[in-house]
Coordinates of C-alpha atoms and ligand atoms in Angstrom, one line a residue:
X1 CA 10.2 -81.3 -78.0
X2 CA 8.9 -83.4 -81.0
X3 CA 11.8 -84.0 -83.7
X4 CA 9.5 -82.0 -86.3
X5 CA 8.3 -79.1 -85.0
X6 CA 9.8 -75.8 -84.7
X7 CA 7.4 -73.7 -81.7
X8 CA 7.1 -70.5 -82.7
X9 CA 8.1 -67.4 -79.7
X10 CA 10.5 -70.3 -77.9
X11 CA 14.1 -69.8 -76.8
X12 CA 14.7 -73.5 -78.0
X13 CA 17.6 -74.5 -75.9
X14 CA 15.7 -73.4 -72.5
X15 CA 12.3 -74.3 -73.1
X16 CA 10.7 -76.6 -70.9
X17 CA 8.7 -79.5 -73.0
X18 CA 5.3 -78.0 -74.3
X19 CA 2.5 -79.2 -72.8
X20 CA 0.2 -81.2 -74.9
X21 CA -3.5 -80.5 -75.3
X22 CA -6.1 -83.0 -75.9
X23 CA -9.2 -81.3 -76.2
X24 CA -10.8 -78.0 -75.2
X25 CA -14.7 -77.1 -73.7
X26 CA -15.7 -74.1 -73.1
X27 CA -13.3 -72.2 -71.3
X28 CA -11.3 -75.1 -70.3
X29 CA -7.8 -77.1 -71.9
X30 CA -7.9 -80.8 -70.9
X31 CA -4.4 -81.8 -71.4
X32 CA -3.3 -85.7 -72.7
X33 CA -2.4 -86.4 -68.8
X34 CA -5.9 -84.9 -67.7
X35 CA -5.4 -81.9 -66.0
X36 CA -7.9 -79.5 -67.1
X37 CA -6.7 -75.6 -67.2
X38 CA -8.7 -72.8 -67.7
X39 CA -7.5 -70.9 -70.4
X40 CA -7.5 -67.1 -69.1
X41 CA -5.6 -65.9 -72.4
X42 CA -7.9 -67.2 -74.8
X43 CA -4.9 -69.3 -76.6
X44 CA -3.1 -66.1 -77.7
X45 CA -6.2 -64.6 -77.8
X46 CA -8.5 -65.4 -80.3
X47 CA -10.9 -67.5 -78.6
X48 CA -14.4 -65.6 -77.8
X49 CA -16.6 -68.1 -76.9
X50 CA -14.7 -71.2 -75.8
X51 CA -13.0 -74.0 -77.3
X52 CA -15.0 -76.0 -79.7
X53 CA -18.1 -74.0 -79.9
X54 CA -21.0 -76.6 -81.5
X55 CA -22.2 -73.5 -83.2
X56 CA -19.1 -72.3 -85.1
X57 CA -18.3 -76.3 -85.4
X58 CA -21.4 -76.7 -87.4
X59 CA -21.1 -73.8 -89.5
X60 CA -17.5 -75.0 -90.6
X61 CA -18.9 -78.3 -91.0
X62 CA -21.8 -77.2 -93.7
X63 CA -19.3 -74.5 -95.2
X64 CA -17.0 -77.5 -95.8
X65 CA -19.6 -79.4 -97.3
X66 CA -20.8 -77.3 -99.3
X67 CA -17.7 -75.1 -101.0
X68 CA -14.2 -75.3 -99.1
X69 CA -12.4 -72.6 -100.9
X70 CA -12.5 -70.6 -104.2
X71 CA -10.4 -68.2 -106.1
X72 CA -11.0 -65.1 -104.6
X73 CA -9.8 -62.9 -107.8
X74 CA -13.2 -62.9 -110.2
X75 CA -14.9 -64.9 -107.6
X76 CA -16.6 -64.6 -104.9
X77 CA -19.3 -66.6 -102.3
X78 CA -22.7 -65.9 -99.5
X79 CA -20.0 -66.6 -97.0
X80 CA -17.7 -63.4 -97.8
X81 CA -20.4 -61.3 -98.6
X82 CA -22.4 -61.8 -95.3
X83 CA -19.3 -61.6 -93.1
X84 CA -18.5 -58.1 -95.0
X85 CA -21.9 -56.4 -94.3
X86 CA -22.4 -57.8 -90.6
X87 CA -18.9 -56.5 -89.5
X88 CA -19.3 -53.0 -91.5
X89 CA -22.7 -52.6 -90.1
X90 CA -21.0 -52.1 -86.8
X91 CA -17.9 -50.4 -87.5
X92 CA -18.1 -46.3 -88.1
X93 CA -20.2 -45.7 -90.9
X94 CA -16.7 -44.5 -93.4
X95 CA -15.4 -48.0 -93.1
X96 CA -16.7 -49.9 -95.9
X97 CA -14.4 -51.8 -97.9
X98 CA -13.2 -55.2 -96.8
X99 CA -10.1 -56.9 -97.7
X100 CA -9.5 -60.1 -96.8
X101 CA -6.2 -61.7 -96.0
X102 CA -5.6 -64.7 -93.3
X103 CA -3.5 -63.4 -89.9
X104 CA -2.9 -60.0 -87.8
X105 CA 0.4 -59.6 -89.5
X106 CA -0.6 -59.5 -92.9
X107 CA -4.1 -57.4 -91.6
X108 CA -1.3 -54.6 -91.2
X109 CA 1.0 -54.9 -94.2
X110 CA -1.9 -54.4 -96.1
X111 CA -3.3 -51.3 -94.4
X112 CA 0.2 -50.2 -94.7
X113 CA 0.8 -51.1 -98.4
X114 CA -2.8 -49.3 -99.2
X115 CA -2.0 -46.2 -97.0
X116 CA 1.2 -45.8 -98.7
X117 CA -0.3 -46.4 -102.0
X118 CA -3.5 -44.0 -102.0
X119 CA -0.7 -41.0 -101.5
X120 CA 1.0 -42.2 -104.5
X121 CA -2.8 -43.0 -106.5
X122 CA -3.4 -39.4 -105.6
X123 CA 0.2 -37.8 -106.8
X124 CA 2.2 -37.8 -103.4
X125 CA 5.0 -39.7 -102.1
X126 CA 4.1 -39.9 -98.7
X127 CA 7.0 -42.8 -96.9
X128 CA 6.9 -43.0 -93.5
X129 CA 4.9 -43.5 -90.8
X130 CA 4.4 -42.6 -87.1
X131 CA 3.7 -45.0 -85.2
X132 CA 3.8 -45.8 -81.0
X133 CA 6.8 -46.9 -78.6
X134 CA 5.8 -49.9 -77.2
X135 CA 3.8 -51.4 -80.4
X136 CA 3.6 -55.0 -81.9
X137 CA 2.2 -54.9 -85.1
X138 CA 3.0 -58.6 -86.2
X139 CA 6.3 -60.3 -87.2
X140 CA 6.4 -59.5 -90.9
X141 CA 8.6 -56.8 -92.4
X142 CA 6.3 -54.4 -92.6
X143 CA 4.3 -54.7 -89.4
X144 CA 7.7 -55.7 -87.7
X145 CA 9.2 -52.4 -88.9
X146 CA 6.3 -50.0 -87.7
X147 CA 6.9 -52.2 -84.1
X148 CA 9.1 -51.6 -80.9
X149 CA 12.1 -52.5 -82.0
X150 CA 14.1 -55.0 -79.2
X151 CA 15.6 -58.2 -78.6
X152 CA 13.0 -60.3 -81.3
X153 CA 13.6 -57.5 -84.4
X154 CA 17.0 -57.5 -83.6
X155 CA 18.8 -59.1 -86.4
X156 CA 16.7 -57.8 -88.9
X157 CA 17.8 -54.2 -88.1
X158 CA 18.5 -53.8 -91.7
X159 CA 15.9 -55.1 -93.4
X160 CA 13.7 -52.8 -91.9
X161 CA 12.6 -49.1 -93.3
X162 CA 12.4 -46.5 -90.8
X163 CA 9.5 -44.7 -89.1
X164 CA 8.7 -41.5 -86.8
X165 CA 8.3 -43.1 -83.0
X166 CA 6.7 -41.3 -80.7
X167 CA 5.8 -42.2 -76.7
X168 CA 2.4 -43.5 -75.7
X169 CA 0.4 -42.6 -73.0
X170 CA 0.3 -45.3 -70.5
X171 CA -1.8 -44.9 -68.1
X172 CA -3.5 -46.9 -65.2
X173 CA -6.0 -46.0 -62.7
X174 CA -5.9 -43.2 -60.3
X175 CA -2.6 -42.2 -62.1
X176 CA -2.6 -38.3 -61.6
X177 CA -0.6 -37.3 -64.6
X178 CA -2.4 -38.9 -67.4
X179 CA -4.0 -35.6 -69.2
X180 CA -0.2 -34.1 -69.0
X181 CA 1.1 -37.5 -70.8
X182 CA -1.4 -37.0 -73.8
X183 CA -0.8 -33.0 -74.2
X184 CA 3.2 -33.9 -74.5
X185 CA 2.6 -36.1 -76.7
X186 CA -0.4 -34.3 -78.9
X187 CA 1.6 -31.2 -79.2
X188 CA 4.9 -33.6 -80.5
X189 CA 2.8 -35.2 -83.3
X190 CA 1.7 -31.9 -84.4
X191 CA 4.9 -30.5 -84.5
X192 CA 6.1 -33.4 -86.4
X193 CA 3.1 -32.8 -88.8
X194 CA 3.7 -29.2 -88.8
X195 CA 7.3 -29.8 -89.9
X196 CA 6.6 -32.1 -92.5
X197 CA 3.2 -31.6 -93.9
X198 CA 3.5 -34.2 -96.7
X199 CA 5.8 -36.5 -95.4
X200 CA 3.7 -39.0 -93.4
X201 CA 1.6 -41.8 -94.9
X202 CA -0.6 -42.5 -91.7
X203 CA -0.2 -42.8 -88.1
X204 CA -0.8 -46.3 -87.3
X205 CA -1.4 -47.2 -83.8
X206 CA -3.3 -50.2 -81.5
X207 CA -6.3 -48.2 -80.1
X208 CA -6.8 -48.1 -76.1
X209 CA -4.1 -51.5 -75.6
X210 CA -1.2 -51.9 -76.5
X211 CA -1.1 -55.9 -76.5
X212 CA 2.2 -57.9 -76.6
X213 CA 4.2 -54.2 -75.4
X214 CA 2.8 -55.3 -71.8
X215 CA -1.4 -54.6 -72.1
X216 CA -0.2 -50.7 -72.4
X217 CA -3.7 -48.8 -71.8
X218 CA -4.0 -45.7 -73.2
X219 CA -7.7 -43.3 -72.6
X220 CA -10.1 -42.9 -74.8
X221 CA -9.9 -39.0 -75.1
X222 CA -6.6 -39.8 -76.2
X223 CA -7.5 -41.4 -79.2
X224 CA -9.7 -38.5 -80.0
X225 CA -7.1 -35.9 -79.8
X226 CA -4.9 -37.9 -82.3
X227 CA -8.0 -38.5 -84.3
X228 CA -8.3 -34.6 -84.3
X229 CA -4.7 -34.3 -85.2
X230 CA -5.1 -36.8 -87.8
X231 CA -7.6 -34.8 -89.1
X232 CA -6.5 -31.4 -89.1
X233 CA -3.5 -32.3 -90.8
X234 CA -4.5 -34.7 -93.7
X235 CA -3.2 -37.8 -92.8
X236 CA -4.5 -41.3 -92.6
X237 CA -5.5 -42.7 -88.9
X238 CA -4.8 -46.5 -88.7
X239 CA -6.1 -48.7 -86.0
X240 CA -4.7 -51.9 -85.5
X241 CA -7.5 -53.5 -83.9
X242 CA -6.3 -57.1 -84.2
X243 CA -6.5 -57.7 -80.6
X244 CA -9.0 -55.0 -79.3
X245 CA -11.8 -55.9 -81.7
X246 CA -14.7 -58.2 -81.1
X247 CA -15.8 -57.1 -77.8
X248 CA -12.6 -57.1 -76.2
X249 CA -12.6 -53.5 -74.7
X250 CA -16.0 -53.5 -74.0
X251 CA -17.4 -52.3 -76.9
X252 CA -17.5 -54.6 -80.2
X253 CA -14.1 -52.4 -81.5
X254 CA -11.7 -50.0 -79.6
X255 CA -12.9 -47.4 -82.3
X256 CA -16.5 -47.1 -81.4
X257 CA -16.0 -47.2 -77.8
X258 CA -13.5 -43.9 -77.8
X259 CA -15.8 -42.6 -80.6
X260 CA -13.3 -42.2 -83.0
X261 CA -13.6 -43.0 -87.0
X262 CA -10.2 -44.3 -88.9
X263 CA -9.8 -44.3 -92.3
X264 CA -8.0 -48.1 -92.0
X265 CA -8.8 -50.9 -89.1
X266 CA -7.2 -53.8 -89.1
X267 CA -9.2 -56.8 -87.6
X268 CA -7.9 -61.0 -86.9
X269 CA -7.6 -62.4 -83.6
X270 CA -11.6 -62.8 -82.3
X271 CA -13.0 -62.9 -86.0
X272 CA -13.3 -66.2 -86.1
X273 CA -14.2 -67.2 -82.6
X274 CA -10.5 -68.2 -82.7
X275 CA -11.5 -71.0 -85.3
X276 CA -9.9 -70.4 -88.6
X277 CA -7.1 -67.9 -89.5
X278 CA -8.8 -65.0 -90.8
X279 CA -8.0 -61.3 -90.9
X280 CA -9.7 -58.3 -93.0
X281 CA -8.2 -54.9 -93.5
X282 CA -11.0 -52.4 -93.5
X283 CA -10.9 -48.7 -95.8
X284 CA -12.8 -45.8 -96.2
X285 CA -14.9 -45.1 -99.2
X286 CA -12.6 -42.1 -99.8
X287 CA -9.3 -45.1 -100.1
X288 CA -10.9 -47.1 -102.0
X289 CA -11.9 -44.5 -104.4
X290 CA -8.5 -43.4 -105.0
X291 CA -7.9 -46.9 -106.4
X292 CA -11.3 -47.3 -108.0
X293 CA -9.6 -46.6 -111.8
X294 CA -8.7 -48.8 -115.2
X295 CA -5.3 -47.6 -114.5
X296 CA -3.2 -50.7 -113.9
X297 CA -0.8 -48.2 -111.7
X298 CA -3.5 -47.2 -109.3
X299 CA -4.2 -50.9 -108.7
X300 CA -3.5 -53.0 -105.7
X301 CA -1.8 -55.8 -106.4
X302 CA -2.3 -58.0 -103.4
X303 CA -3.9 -61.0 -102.0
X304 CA -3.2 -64.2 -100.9
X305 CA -3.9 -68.1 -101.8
X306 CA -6.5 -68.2 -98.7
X307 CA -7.7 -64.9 -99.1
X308 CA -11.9 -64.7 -98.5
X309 CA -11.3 -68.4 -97.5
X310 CA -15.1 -69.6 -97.3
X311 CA -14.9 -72.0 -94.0
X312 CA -12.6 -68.8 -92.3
X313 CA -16.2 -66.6 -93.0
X314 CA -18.5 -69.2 -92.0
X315 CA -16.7 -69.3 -89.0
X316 CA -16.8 -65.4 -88.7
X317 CA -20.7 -65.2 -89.4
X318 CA -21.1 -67.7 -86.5
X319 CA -18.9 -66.2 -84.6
X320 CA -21.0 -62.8 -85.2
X321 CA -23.9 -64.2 -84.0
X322 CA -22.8 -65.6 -80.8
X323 CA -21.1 -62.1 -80.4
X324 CA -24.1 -60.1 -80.8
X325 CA -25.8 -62.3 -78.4
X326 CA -23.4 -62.0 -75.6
X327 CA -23.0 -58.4 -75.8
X328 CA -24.3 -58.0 -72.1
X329 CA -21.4 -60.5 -71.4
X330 CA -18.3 -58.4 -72.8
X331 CA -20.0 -55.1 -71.9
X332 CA -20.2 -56.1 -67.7
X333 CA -17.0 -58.1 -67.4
X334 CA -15.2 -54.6 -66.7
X335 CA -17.2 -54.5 -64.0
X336 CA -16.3 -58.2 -62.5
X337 CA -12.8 -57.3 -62.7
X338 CA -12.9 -53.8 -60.9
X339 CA -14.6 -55.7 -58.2
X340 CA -11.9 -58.0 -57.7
X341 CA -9.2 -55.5 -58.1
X342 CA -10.1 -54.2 -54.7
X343 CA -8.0 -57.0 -53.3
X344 CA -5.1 -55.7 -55.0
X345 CA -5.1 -52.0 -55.1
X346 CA -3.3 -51.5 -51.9
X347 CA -1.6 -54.9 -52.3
X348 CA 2.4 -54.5 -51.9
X349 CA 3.4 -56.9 -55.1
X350 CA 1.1 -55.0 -57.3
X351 CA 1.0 -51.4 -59.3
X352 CA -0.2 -49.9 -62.1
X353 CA -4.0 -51.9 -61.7
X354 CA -5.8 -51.0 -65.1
X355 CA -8.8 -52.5 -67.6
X356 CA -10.6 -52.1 -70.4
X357 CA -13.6 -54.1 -71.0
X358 CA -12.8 -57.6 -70.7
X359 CA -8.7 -57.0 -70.6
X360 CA -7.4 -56.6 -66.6
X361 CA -3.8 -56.1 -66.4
X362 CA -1.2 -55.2 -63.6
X363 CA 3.0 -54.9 -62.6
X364 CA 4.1 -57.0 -60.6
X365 CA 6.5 -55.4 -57.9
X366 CA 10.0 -57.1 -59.1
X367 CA 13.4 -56.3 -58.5
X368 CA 14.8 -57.6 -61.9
X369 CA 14.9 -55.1 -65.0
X370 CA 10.9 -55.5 -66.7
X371 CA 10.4 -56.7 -70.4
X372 CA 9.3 -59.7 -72.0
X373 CA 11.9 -61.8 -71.1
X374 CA 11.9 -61.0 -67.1
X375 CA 11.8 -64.5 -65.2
X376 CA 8.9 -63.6 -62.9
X377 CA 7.0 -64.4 -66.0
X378 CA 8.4 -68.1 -66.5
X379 CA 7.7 -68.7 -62.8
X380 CA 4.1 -67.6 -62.8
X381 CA 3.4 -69.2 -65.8
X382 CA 4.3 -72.8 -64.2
X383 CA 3.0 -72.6 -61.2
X384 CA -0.3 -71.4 -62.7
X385 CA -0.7 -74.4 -64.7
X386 CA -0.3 -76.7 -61.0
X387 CA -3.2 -74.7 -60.1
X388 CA -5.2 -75.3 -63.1
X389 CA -5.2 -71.7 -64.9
X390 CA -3.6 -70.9 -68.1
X391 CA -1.5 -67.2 -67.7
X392 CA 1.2 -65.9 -69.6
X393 CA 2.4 -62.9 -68.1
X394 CA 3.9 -60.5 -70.4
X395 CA 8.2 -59.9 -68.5
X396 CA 6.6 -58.6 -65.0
X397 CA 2.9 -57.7 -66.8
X398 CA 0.1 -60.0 -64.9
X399 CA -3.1 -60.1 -67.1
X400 CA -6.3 -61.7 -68.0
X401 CA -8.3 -61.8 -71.3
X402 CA -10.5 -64.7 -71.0
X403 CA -13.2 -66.1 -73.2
X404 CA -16.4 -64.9 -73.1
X405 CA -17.9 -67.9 -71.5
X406 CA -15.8 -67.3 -68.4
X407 CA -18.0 -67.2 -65.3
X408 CA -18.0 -64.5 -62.5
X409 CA -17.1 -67.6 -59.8
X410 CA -14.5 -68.9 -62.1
X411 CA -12.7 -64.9 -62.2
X412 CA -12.8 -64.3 -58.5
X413 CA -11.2 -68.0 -58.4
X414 CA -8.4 -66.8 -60.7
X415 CA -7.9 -63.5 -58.8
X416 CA -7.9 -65.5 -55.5
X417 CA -5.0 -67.8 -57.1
X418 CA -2.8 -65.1 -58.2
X419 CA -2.8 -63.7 -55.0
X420 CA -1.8 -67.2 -53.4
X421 CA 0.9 -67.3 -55.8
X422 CA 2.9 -64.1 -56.0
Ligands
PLP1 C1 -1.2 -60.5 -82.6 C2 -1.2 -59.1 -83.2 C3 -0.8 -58.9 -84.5 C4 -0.2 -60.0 -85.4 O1 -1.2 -60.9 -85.7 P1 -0.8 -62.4 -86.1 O2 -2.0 -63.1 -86.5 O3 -0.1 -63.0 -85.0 O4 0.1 -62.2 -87.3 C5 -0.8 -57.6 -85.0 N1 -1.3 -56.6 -84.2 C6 -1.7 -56.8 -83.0 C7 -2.2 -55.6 -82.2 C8 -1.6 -58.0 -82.4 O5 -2.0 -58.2 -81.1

C-alpha cells in the first residue's frame, strides 16, 4: 500500500496490495505488469462505454480549452444547459428541474434536503422518511441514515436521524411468491400512511435494484403499486437512480421502464460515461414551485464548489450521444444474459438467477453466513483477476454489469469462467 493513500471500502490491516492500473480500452484494464482484465463491473460502475472513450476524451479536451469551471450561483454555460434538456427530454415529462452537485451521495442528500424542505415551504413539518431494508444510498449522513444500517454505519449510530424501514421485495426468476411479497408490503406502507398522514416527507427508494444491498431486484409492477400509494396519500416518491440510470435496466432510467413518474430522481454513476464526477438531482415542476418565491425562508441554500462543473457536462453530453446511439446495445443485453443463464439454472452452486437489462446477478450456494463481508467473495475476486476478468461479488452475490461495449463472445467467455471457478 503506498505510504499516502488511504483506499476507500478497505479493511486496511487485511487487504492484499491494490493492483495497479496502467491504462484502460474499451472494456479492458491493462495493469503496470501487463495483464489485461476485462472490467465486468464497470469500475464501480460508472463506465458505459469503455475506458477512455476518444469521444468523451475530446469533448473534455475542447470543454477544457475553452472554459474549465465557473461559479455556478449567477452563472451559468452551453455545457449545463444542453446536458439539462437532453436528460429531461427523456425522463417523465414532471421531471424538469436539474440540480447539479458532483457524486451519488450528495445526488441524495439533496433530494432529501428538498423533499424535507417543500413540506416546510408549504406549512408542514413533514421528518421522516420510509425508505427500503437492504438500501445504500451513499456514505454521507443523510443518505447513510436513509441506508441499511450494518457493520460500515456502525459507529455512527448516533449521528444518524431515524427513518420508517420497511422490507423489499426480492425477487428472482421463477420465484412463486413474488405478488404475495409486494401485497405484504403495499398494504404495510399504507398502513403506515394511514397512521400518520402528515408525518412522512417521501419514500425514497432505488427503483428495480437494489445495488451495493446484493443486486436486490424488485418487479416493475411493484414500483407501480408504491407509485400508487405514493399517490393516494400525498407524499413524495424518490428514486435513487444513481446506479439504474443510463441504460442500465434496459431502458435509459428504471422509471420509464416500470412506467412510473417520481417527483425526485437522483442520477451519477453512468452520467458521465464514468469520466468526471457528476450527479444531478432532478424535481417536479410542482417542487420547484414551492421554492419559486423572494422569501429567503423558502430558499434552498445548497450547492457545492464543483457544482454544474463545465468539463463534468461536456462529458455528460458526449456521453448522451454515445448512449442514444447504443440503445439497441443496452436494450438486448438482457437477452445475452438469459441465454447464458441456462447453464446455471439447474446448476447446484447457484440460486436465486435474476436480471434486469444489462445487470445479471446470482447466490452462490455457501455454507458461511451471506453479507458483504462473506469470504467467498475475496476468493472469487482473486482468482478472477488470474483469469483475466474483473468481479467483485457482493458477500455470496455473483454479478455482472459490464460496459456497453462488452461483446456477446466476451459474456459467454465470462459465464464459462465463473462456472470453471466456483
Ligand atoms: C453508489 C450509489 C450511491 C452513492 O454514490 P457515490 O457517488 O458513491 O457517493 C447512492 N445510491 C446508489 C443507489 C448507489 O449505487
Amino acid at each position: 500500500m503506498h505510504k499516502n493513500i488511504w483506499h476507500p471500502f478497505t479493511i486496511i490491516k487485511d487487504a492484499p496490495e491494490p493492483l495497479k492500473v496502467k491504462s484502460g480500452k474499451g472494456a479492458y484494464l491493462t495493469l503496470e505488469d501487463g495483464r489485461e482484465i476485462l472490467d465486468c463491473v464497470s469500475s464501480w460502475w460508472v463506465n458505459m462505454h469503455g475506458h477512455s472513450h476518444p469521444d468523451i476524451a475530446k469533448a473534455i479536451y475542447e470543454q477544457a480549452s475553452t472554459l474549465e469551471h465557473v461559479i455556478f450561483a449567477g452563472f451559468t454555460h452551453d455545457p449545463a444547459e444542453q446536458l439539462a434538456e437532453l436528460i429531461t427530454a427523456e425522463l417523465p415529462k414532471n421531471l424538469n428541474r436539474v440540480f447539479f452537485s458532483d457524486n451519488g451521495s450528495t445526488a441524495v442528500e439533496v433530494a432529501m434536503k428538498t423533499a424535507y424542505q417543500y413540506w416546510a415551504n408549504k406549512g408542514q413539518e413533514r421528518k421522516t422518511f420510509i425508505c427500503f431494508e437492504g438500501a445504500y444510498h451513499g456514505d454521507t449522513l443523510g443518505a447513510m441514515s436513509a441506508g441499511e444500517r450494518s457493520i460500515f454505519t456502525e459507529v455512527f449510530k448516533d449521528w444518524m436521524f431515524e427513518v420508517e424501514v420497511i422490507p423489499y421485495p426480492e425477487t428472482w426468476i421463477g420465484d412463486p411468491e413474488r405478488a404475495n411479497k409486494e401485497d405484504d408490503i403495499i398494504e404495510t406502507l399504507e398502513g403506515l400512511l394511514t397512521d400518520h398522514p402528515n408525518k412522512y416527507a417521501g419514500i425514497l427508494m432505488e427503483p428495480l435494484v437494489q445495488g451495493a444491498g446484493g443486486m436486490r431486484m424488485c418487479s416493475e409492477e411493484f414500483l407501480q403499486k408504491v407509485h400508487w400509494s405514493n399517490r393516494q396519500f400525498d407524499t413524495l416518491l424518490i428514486f435513487d437512480e444513481v446506479m439504474t440510470g443510463f441504460g442500465r435496466t434496459g431502458d435509459y432510467f428504471a422509471c420509464k421502464r416500470a412506467q412510473v413518474e417520481p417527483d425526485i430522481i437522483c442520477l451519477s454513476k453512468g452520467i458521465t460515461g464514468g469520466f468526471m464526477p457528476l450527479s444531478i438531482t432532478v424535481s417536479s415542476d410542482e417542487i420547484y414551485e414551492s421554492f419559486n418565491s423572494t422569501d429567503p425562508i423558502k430558499t434552498f441554500w445548497h450547492g457545492h464548489s464543483y457544482t454544474g462543473n463545465p468539463l463534468g457536462c461536456a462529458a455528460g453530453i458526449a456521453s448522451w450521444k454515445l448512449l442514444k446511439e447504443n440503445e439497441c446495445i443496452f436494450k438486448g443485453m438482457e437477452t445475452i444474459h438469459l441465454k447464458n443463464f441456462e447453464r446455471f439454472k439447474d446448476h447446484p452452486s447457484f440460486e436465486k438467477l435474476r436480471v434486469k437489462g444489462t445487470i445479471a446477478a446470482m447466490d452462490i450456494v455457501t455454507e458461511e453466513e451471506t453479507g458483504y463481508l462473506n469470504p467467498v467473495a475475496k476468493r472469487i475476486k482473486e482468482e478472477c483477476v488470474n483469469h483475466g476478468l474483473l468481479l467483485r461479488p457482493l458477500g455470496n452475490v455473483l454479478y455482472l454489469m459490464p460496459p456497453y461495449c462488452v461483446t456477446e463472445e466476451e459474456l459467454d467467455r465470462v459465464y464459462s469462467t465463473i462456472l470453471e471457478l466456483v
